[in-house]
XYZ file of C-alpha atoms in Angstrom:
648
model
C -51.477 53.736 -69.812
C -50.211 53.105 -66.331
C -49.625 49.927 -64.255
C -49.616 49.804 -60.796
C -49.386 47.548 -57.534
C -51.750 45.858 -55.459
C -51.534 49.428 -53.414
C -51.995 51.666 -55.992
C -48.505 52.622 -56.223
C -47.017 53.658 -59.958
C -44.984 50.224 -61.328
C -44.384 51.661 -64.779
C -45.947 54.102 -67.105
C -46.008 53.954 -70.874
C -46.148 57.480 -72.850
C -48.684 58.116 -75.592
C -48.408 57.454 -78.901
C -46.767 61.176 -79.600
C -44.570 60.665 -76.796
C -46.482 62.686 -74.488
C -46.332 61.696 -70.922
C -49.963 61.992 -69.426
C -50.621 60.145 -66.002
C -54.632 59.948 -64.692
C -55.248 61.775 -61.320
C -57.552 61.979 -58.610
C -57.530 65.448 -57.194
C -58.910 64.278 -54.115
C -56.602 61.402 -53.077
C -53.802 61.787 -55.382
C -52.539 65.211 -54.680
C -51.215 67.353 -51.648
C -54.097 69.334 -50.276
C -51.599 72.347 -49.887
C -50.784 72.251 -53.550
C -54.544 72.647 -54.531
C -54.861 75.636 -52.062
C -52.251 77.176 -53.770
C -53.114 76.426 -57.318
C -56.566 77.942 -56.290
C -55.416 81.329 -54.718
C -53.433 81.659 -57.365
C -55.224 80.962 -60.407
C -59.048 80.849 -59.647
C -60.000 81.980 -56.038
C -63.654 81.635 -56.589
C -63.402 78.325 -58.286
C -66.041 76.583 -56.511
C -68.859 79.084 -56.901
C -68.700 80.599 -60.471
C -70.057 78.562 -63.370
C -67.097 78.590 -65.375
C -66.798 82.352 -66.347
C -65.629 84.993 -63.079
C -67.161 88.210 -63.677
C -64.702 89.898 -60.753
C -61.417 88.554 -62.631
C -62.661 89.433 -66.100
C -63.355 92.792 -64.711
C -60.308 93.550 -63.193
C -58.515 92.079 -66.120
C -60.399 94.672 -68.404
C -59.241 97.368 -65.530
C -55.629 96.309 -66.310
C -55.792 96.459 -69.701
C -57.281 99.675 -69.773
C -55.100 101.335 -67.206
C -51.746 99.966 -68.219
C -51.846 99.979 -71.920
C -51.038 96.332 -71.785
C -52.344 92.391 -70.470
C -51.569 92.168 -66.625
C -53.727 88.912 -65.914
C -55.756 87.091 -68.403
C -58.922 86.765 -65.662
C -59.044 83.095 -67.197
C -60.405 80.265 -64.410
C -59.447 77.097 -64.166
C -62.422 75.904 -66.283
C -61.356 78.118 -68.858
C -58.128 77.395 -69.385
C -59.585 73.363 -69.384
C -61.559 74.543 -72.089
C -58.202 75.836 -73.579
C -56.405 72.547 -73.502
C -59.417 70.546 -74.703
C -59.396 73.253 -77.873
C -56.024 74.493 -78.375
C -55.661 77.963 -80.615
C -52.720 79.489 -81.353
C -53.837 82.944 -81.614
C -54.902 85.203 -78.447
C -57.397 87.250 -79.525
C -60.588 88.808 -77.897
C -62.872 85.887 -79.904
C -60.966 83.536 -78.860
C -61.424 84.617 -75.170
C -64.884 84.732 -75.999
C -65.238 81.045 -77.334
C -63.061 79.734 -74.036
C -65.839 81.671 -71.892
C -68.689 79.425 -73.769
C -66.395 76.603 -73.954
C -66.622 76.808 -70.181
C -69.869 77.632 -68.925
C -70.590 74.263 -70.836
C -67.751 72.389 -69.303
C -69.724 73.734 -66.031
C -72.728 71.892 -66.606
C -72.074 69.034 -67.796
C -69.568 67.862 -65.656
C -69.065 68.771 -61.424
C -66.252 70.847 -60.099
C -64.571 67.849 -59.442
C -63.941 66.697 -62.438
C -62.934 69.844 -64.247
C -60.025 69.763 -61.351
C -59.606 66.451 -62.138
C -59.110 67.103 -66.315
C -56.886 70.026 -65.718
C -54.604 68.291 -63.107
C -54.066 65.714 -65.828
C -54.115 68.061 -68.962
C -52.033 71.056 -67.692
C -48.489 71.309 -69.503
C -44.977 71.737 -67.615
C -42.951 71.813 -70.396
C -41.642 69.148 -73.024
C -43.759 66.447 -73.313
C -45.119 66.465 -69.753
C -49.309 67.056 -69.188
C -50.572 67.066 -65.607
C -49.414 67.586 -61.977
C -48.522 63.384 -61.704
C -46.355 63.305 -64.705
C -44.690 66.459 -63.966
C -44.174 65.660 -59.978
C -42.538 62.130 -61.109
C -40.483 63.274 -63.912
C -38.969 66.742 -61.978
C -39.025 65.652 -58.321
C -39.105 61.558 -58.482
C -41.689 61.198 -56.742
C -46.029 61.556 -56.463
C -47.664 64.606 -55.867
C -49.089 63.592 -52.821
C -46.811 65.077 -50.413
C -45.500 67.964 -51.798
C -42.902 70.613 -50.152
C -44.262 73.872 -50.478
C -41.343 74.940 -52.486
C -42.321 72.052 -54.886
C -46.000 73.603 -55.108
C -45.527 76.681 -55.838
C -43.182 75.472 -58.491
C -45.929 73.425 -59.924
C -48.566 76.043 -59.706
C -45.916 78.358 -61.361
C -45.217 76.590 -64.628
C -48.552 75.736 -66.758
C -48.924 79.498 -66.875
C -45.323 79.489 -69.500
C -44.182 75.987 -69.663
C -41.515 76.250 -72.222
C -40.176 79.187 -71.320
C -39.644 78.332 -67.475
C -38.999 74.216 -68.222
C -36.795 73.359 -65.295
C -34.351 71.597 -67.571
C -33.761 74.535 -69.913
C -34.458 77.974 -67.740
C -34.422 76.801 -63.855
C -34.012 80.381 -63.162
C -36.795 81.458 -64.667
C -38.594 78.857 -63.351
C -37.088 79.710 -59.586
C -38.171 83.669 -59.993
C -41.854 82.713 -61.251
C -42.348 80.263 -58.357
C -40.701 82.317 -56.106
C -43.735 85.215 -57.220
C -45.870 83.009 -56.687
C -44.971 82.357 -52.909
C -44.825 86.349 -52.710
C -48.394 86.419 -53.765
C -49.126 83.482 -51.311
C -47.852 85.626 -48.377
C -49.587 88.412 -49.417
C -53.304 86.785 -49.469
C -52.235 85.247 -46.081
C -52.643 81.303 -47.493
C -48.847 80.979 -46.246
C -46.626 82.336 -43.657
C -43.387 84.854 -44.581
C -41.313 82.252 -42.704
C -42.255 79.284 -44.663
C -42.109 81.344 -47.742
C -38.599 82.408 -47.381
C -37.661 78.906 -46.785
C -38.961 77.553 -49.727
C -37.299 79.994 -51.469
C -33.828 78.945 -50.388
C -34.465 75.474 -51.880
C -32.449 75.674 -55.010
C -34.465 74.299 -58.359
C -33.445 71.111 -59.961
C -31.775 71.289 -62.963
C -32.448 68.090 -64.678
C -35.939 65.887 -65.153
C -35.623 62.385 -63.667
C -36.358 58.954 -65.302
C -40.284 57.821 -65.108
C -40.590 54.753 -63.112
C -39.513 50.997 -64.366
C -40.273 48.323 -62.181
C -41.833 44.825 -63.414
C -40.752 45.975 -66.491
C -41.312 42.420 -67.913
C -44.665 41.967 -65.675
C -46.461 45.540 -66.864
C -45.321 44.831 -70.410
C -47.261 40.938 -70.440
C -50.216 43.097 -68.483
C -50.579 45.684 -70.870
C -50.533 42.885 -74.243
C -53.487 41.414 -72.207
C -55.578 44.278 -70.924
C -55.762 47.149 -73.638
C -58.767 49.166 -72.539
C -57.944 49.774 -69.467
C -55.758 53.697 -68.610
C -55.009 51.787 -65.131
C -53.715 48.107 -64.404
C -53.831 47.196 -61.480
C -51.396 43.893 -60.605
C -50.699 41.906 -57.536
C -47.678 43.050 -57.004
C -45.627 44.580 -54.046
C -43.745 47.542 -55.135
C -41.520 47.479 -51.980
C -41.091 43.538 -52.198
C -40.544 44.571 -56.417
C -37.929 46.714 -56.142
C -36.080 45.035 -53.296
C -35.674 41.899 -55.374
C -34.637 43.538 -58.890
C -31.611 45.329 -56.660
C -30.826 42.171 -55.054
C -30.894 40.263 -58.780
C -28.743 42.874 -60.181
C -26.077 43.274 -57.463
C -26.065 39.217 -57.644
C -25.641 38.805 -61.320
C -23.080 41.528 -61.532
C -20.394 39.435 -58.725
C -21.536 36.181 -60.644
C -19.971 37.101 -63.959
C -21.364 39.427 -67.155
C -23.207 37.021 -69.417
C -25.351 35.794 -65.965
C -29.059 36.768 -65.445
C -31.374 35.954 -62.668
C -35.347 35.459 -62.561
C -36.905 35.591 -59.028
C -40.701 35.096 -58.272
C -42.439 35.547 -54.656
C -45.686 34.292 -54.097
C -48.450 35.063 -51.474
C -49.198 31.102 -50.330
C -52.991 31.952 -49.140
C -53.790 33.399 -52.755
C -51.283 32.473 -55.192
C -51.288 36.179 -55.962
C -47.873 37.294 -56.798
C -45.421 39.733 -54.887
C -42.457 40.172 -56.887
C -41.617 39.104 -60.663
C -37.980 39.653 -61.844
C -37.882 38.500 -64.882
C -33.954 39.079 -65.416
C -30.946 40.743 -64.161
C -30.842 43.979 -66.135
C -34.279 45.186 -68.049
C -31.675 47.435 -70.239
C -28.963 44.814 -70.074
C -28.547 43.581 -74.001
C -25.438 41.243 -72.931
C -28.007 39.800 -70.559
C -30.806 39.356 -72.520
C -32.326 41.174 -70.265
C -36.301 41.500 -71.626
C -36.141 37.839 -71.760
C -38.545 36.908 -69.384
C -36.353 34.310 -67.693
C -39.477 33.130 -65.401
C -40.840 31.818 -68.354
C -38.332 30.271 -69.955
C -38.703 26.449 -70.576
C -35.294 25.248 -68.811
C -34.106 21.440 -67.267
C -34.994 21.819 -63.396
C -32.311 19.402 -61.952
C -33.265 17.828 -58.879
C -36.083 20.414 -57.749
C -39.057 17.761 -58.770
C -37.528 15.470 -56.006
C -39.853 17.114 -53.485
C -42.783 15.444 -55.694
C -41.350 12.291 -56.291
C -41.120 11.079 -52.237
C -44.342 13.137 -51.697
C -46.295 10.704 -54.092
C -44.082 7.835 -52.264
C -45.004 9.440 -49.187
C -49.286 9.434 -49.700
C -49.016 5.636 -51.667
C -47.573 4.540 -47.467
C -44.759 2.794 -49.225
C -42.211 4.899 -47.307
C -42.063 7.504 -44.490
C -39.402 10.085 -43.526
C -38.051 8.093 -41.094
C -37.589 4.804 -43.254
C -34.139 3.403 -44.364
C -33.497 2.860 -48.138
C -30.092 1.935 -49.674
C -27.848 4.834 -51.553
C -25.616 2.504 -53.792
C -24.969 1.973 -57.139
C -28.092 0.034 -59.338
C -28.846 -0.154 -62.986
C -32.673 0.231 -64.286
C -31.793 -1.402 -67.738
C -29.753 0.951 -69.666
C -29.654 3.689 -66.985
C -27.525 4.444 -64.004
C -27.958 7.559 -61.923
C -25.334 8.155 -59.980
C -25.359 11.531 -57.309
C -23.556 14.804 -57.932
C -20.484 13.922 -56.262
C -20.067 10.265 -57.525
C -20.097 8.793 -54.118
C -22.812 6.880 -52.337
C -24.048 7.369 -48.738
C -25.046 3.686 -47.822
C -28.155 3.351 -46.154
C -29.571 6.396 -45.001
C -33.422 7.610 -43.913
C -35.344 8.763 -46.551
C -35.481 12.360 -44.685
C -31.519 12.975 -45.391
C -32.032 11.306 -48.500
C -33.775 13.836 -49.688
C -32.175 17.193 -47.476
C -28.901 15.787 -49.296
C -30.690 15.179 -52.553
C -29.121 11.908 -52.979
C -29.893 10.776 -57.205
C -30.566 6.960 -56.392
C -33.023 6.766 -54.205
C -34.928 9.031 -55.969
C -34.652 7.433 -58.605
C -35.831 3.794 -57.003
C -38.844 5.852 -55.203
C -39.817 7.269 -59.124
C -39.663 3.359 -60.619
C -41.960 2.440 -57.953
C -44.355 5.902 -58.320
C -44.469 5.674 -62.005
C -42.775 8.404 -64.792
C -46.120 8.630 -65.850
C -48.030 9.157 -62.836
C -45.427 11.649 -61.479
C -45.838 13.761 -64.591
C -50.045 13.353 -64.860
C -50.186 14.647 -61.389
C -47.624 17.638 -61.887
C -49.840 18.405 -64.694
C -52.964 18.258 -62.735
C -51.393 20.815 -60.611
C -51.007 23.057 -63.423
C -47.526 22.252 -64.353
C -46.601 21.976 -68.454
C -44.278 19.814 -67.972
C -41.905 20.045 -71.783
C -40.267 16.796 -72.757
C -38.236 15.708 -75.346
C -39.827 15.137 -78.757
C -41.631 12.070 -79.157
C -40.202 11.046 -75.795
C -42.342 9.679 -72.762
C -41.769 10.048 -69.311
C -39.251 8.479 -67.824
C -37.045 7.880 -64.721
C -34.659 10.763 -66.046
C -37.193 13.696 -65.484
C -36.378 12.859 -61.345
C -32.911 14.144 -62.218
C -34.004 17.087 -64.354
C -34.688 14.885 -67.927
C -37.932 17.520 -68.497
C -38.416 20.803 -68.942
C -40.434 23.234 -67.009
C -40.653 26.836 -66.311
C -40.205 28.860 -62.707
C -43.719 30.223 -62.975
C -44.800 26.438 -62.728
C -42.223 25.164 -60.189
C -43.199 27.939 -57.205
C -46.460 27.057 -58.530
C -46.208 23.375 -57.060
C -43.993 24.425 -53.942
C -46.735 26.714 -52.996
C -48.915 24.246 -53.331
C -46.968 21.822 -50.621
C -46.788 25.533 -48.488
C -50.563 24.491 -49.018
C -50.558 20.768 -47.513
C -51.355 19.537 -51.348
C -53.766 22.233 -52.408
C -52.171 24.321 -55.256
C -54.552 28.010 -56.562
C -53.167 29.024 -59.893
C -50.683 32.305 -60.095
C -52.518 35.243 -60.439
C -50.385 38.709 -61.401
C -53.579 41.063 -62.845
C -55.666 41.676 -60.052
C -58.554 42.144 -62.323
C -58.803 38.707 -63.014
C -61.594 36.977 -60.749
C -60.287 34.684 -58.019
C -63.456 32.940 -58.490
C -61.855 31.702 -61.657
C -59.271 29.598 -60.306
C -59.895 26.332 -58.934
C -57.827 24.563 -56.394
C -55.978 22.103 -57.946
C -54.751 18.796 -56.151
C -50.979 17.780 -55.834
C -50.730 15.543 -53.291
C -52.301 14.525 -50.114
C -52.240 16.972 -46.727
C -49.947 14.148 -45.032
C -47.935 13.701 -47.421
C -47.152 17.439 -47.987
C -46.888 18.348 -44.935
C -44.180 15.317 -44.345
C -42.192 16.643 -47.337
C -42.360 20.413 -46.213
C -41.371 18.896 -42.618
C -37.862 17.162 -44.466
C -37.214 20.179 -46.401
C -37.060 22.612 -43.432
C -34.055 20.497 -42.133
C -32.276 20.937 -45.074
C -28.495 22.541 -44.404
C -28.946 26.109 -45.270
C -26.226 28.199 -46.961
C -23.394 29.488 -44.440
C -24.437 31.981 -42.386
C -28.165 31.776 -43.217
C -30.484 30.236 -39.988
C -31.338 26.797 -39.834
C -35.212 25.691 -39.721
C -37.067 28.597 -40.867
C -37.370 28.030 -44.340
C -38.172 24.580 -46.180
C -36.269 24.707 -49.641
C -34.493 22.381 -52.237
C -32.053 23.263 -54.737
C -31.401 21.917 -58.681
C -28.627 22.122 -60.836
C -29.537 20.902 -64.422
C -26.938 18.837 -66.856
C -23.937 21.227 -67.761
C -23.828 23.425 -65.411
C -26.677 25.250 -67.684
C -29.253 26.323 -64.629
C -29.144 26.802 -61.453
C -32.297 26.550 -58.820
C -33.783 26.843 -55.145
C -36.912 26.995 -54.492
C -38.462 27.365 -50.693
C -41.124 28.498 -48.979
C -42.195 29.407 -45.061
C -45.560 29.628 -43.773
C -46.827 32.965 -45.860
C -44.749 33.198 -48.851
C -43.043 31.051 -51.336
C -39.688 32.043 -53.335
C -38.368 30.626 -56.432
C -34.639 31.433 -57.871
C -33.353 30.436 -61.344
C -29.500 31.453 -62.251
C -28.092 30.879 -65.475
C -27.238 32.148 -68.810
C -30.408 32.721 -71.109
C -28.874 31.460 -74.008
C -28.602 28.093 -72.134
C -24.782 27.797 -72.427
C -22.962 26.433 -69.950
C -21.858 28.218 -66.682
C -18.715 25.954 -64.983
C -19.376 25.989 -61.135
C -22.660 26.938 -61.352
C -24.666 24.855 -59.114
C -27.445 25.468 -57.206
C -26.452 25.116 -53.925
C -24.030 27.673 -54.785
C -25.552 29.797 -56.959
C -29.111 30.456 -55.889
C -29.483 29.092 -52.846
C -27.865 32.486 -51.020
C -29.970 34.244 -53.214
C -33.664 32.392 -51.929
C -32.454 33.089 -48.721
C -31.405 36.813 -49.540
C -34.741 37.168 -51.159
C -36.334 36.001 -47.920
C -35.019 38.379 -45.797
C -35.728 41.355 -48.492
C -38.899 41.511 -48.738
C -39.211 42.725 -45.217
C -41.651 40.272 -43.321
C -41.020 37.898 -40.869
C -40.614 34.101 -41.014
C -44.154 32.396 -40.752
C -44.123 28.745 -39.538
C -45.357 26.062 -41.755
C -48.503 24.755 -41.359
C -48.954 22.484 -37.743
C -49.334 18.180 -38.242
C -52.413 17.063 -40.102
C -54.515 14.819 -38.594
C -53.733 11.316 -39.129
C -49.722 12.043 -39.757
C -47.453 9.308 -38.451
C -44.651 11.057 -36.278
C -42.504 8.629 -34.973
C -38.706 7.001 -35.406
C -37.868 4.575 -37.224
C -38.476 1.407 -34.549
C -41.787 2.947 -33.960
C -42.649 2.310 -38.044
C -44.904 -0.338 -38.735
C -42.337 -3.261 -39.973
C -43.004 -2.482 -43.490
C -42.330 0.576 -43.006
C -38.753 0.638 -41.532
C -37.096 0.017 -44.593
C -37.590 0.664 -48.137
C -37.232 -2.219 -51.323
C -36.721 -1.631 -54.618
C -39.467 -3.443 -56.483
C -36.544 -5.379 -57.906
C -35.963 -7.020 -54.399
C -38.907 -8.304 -54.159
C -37.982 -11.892 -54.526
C -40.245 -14.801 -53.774
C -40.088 -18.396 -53.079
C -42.483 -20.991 -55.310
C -44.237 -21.378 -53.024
C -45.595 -17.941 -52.154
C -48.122 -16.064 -53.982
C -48.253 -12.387 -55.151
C -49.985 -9.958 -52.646
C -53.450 -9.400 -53.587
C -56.158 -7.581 -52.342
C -59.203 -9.661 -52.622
C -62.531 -7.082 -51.566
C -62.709 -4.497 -51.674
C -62.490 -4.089 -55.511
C -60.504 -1.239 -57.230
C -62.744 1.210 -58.750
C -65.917 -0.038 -56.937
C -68.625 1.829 -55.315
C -69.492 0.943 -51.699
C -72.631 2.239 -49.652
C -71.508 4.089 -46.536
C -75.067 2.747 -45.365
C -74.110 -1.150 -45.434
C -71.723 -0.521 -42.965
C -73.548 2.003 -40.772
C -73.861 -1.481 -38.523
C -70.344 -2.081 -37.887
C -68.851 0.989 -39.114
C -65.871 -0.155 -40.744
C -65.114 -2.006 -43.896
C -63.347 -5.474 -44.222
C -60.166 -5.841 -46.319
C -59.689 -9.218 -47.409
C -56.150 -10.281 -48.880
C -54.261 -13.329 -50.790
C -50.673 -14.267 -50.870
C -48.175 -11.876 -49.414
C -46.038 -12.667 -46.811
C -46.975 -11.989 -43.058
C -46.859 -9.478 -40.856
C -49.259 -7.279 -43.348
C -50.156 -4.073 -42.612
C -53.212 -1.940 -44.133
C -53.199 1.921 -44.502
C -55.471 3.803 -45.633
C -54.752 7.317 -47.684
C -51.335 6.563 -46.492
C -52.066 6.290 -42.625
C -51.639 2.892 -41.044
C -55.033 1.340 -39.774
C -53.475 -1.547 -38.236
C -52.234 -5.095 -39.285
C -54.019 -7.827 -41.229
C -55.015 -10.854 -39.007
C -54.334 -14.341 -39.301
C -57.514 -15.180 -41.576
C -55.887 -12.301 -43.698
C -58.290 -9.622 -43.017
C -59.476 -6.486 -41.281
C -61.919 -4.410 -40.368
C -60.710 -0.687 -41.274
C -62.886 2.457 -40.402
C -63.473 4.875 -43.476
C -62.579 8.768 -43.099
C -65.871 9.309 -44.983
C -67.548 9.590 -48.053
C -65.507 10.361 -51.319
C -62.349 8.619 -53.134
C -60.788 6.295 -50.229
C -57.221 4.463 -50.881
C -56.720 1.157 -49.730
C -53.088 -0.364 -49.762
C -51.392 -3.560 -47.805
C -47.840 -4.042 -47.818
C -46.253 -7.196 -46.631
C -43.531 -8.349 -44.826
C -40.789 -7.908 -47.660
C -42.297 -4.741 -48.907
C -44.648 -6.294 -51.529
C -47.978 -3.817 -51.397
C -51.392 -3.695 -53.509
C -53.603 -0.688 -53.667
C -57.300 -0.238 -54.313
C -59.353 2.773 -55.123
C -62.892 2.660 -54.134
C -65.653 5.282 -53.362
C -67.932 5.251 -50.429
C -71.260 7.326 -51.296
């Protein structure tokens, strides 16, 4: 069985149950043209017009026989000595030539001329336990037999004819005197030139066989568990991207310190089809735990769910980039975040709030989003979030409180690469894109506003400002290490730690993988897309242009009221009621009535401002269509109410 990339190129190959190496191969596209003209002139000139048996080479074999008292050529074809592999005897005997000779004038019509190449390209043996021109090419010259030197050729054409006798690892001279023969002979029926000929012969023979192919070692081993009658699997995967990213894992785990491993996925944003999957440091590494699949592993995020947390504040219209809100310390009950360096920033905009990943204002954003509605719509993006047994959500998952693994987190950062539109990861390209639905995260505003903030955020040193939009986590204990980030084509996600989950002193993300997203980035090769240009309808503006509401953020615990004032309440429309886009085909908009609150009010609608409530509390609002609409007024000191309706 063989896995490959999205290309077709050879990811890993698993021998067969004997521990025979056997690749598949397509004489026409997978092997070097001059190879086959060799093999032919040398084995079976008239190959594609006898049918199976050649009465010239059986005669002149007979001649040689006769004349020199002993076997000078065999006069076998190529569909002969397929019929030969297919029904191996150990004796050479006159019958036995005889039952190859029927063997293959029924090989000859049932199957074309094609395929019999095909079968003996993939049968033929080269000594040990390697069958066909692919495995032998791989394991002797590292590489696929579609460019071949000639030297290399006529080396392969030389060796099925004795393979153990002239196995490059054990006789590499008499390997080197039969190929060179068979570049004599090549000169001599004029298929090659003396020149090139004696060239090829001064190319020394290697001496030793090199390792098969290992890359997505933890990727073809999940793909092969899943798709078991398949000889070829074919995964998303970019073998250049691949094998960039497990040297740049390695190299990084080995300066970080020996117990440290390193999972890194890429992502294709248009598709969700993956590009790279490094599960760990070291496949082979024991120390490392190395066929852990790290990208898998259920681990504490630390501050990368953030991102969600202001988007959902972003598309309720409670807050916008620009707004102010207070870093200082405050007490929900029992609980009191405080930020990573035990200091508070004072008040700051909710845009370096988050670029600095400031714990507290986070945290107030989550108590007014909801625990619970944070983790339902994670969830509904495909996200398992894991929490603690018997434990709901709470305001600790914004600091890392949850667990979740890297598959799911570049998951939901591709989906804000997306403007709120996440597709499900696909890594077997077999599996039918028509199979995944697109799954909502947030609104296109509100993403777009979050993947806006994250591009400012201070990149590592020496790493360029405002081309990639990423955020970093470090969980409790030093125990993980994140950063996550996308551009406008691709999405990266970088997890550092110890897979045992003990704790790694200094190990913080900024630190830790942080240089490596940005590494990654410029690894795979391709140049920085830009993010995805202002939705329509998104609010760009400073913070004196904000609606007054808007300008500065209150914690629901400020929201402190005289006697005499009553709670903000929207009055019509209803939540959850239905509303007939023809009834207001008239005036085309739709009245929002309120009660209580304090003026100036202002009503937005999906999160975009539609202008202020009057002084008979009301307004006319214009609907973006037909479908789930949301309705929310905020007041003067921040109080807001939101409806849900549906106009059909």
């Amino acid at each position: 069985m063989t896995v490959v990339d999205r290309h077709g190129k050879l990811l890993r190959a698993y021998a067969m149950a004997d521990g025979r190496w056997r690749l598949p191969v397509d004489a026409t596209s997978g092997v070097d043209p001059r190879y086959l003209q060799q093999l032919l002139a040398y084995e079976d000139k008239r190959f594609w017009s006898h049918h199976g048996v050649d009465p010239l080479a059986v005669g002149r074999a007979a001649l040689q026989l006769v004349t020199r008292g002993h076997i000078v050529s065999g006069g076998s074809t190529i569909t002969m000595q397929l019929a030969r592999l297919l029904e191996p005897r150990r004796q050479r005997s006159m019958m036995a030539k005889l039952h190859q000779m029927v063997r293959a004038i029924e090989l000859e019509r049932r199957l074309s001329k094609q395929q019999i190449l095909d079968l003996y390209l993939a049968l033929a043996p080269y000594g040990g336990n390697l069958e066909g021109i692919r495995a032998a090419s791989i394991a002797y010259f590292g590489k696929e037999p579609k460019r071949l030197s000639l030297s290399e050729s006529a080396l392969l054409v030389a060796l099925p004819q004795s393979p153990e006798t002239r196995r490059l690892d054990r006789y590499p001279d008499a390997a080197q005197a039969a190929r060179d023969r068979v570049l004599a002979r090549m000169v001599e029926d004029g298929v090659v030139s003396a020149e090139d000929a004696a060239q090829a012969r001064a190319v020394p023979v290697q001496r030793q066989r090199k390792p098969m192919p290992i890359l997505a070692p933890h990727s073809a081993d999940q793909a092969t568990s899943l798709v078991r009658d398949s000889p070829v699997i074919r995964l998303t995967l970019d073998s250049g991207i691949q094998r960039a990213l497990e040297s740049l894992a390695r190299d990084r785990a080995l300066a970080l310190g020996p117990d440290i491993s390193i999972g890194i996925l890429a992502v294709e944003n248009d598709s969700g089809d993956l590009l790279a999957h490094v599960g760990s440091a070291d496949y082979f590494d024991d120390r490392r735990a190395g066929q852990v699949d790290m990208t898998r592993a259920v681990r504490s995020p630390g501050s990368t769910l953030k991102p969600f947390i202001y988007g959902l504040a972003f598309e309720d219209g409670f807050v916008h980039p620009e707004s102010l809100i207070d870093d200082r310390p405050v007490r929900f009950g029992a609980y009191a975040p405080e930020n990573f360096d035990m200091t508070f920033q004072g008040t700051v905009p909710v845009r370096k709030a988050l670029q600095l990943s400031l714990n507290v204002p986070a945290i107030e954003l989550l108590d007014r989003v909801g625990s619970s509605r944070l983790a339902s719509r994670l969830k509904q993006a495909g996200a398992a979030l894991v929490l603690p047994k018997d434990e709901a959500p709470g305001l600790a998952m914004g600091l890392g409180g949850v667990g979740i693994r890297l598959t799911d987190l570049v998951q939901l950062y591709s989906g804000v690469a997306r403007l709120g539109e996440v597709v499900p990861l696909r890594e077997i390209a077999s599996d039918s894109k028509a199979e995944r639905e697109t799954l909502r995260l947030m609104d296109k505003v509100a993403a777009w506003q979050v993947g806006n903030v994250l591009l400012g955020t201070p990149p590592p040193e020496n790493a360029a400002r405002n081309q990639i939009a990423f955020k970093t986590g470090t969980s409790y204990g030093y125990r993980d290490a994140w950063s996550v980030g996308f551009d406008g084509k691709m999405t990266i996600g970088v997890w550092v730690g110890r897979p045992d989950g003990a704790p790694v002193p200094g190990l913080i993300g900024r630190v830790a993988a942080a240089p490596v997203l940005f590494d990654a980035f410029a690894r795979t090769g391709q140049l920085r897309a830009p993010l995805p240009k202002p939705p329509r309808g998104a609010l760009i503006a400073g913070n004196a242009q904000l609606p007054l509401p808007l300008r500065r953020f209150r914690a629901a615990g400020e929201l402190v009221r005289t006697g005499s004032e009553q709670a903000l309440r929207i009055q019509f429309p209803l939540n959850g009621s239905r509303i007939d886009a023809i009834s207001q085909a008239s005036t085309g908009a739709m009245p929002v009535k309120v009660a209580g609150g304090v003026l100036p009010m202002t009503v937005m609608v999906n999160g975009i401002a539609a202008g202020e409530i009057d002084g008979r509390r009301q307004r006319l609002v214009a609907p973006p269509g037909p479908g789930f609409v949301r309705v929310t007024v905020m007041d003067a000191v921040g109080a807001a109410d939101t409806v849900v309706v549906r106009i059909q």
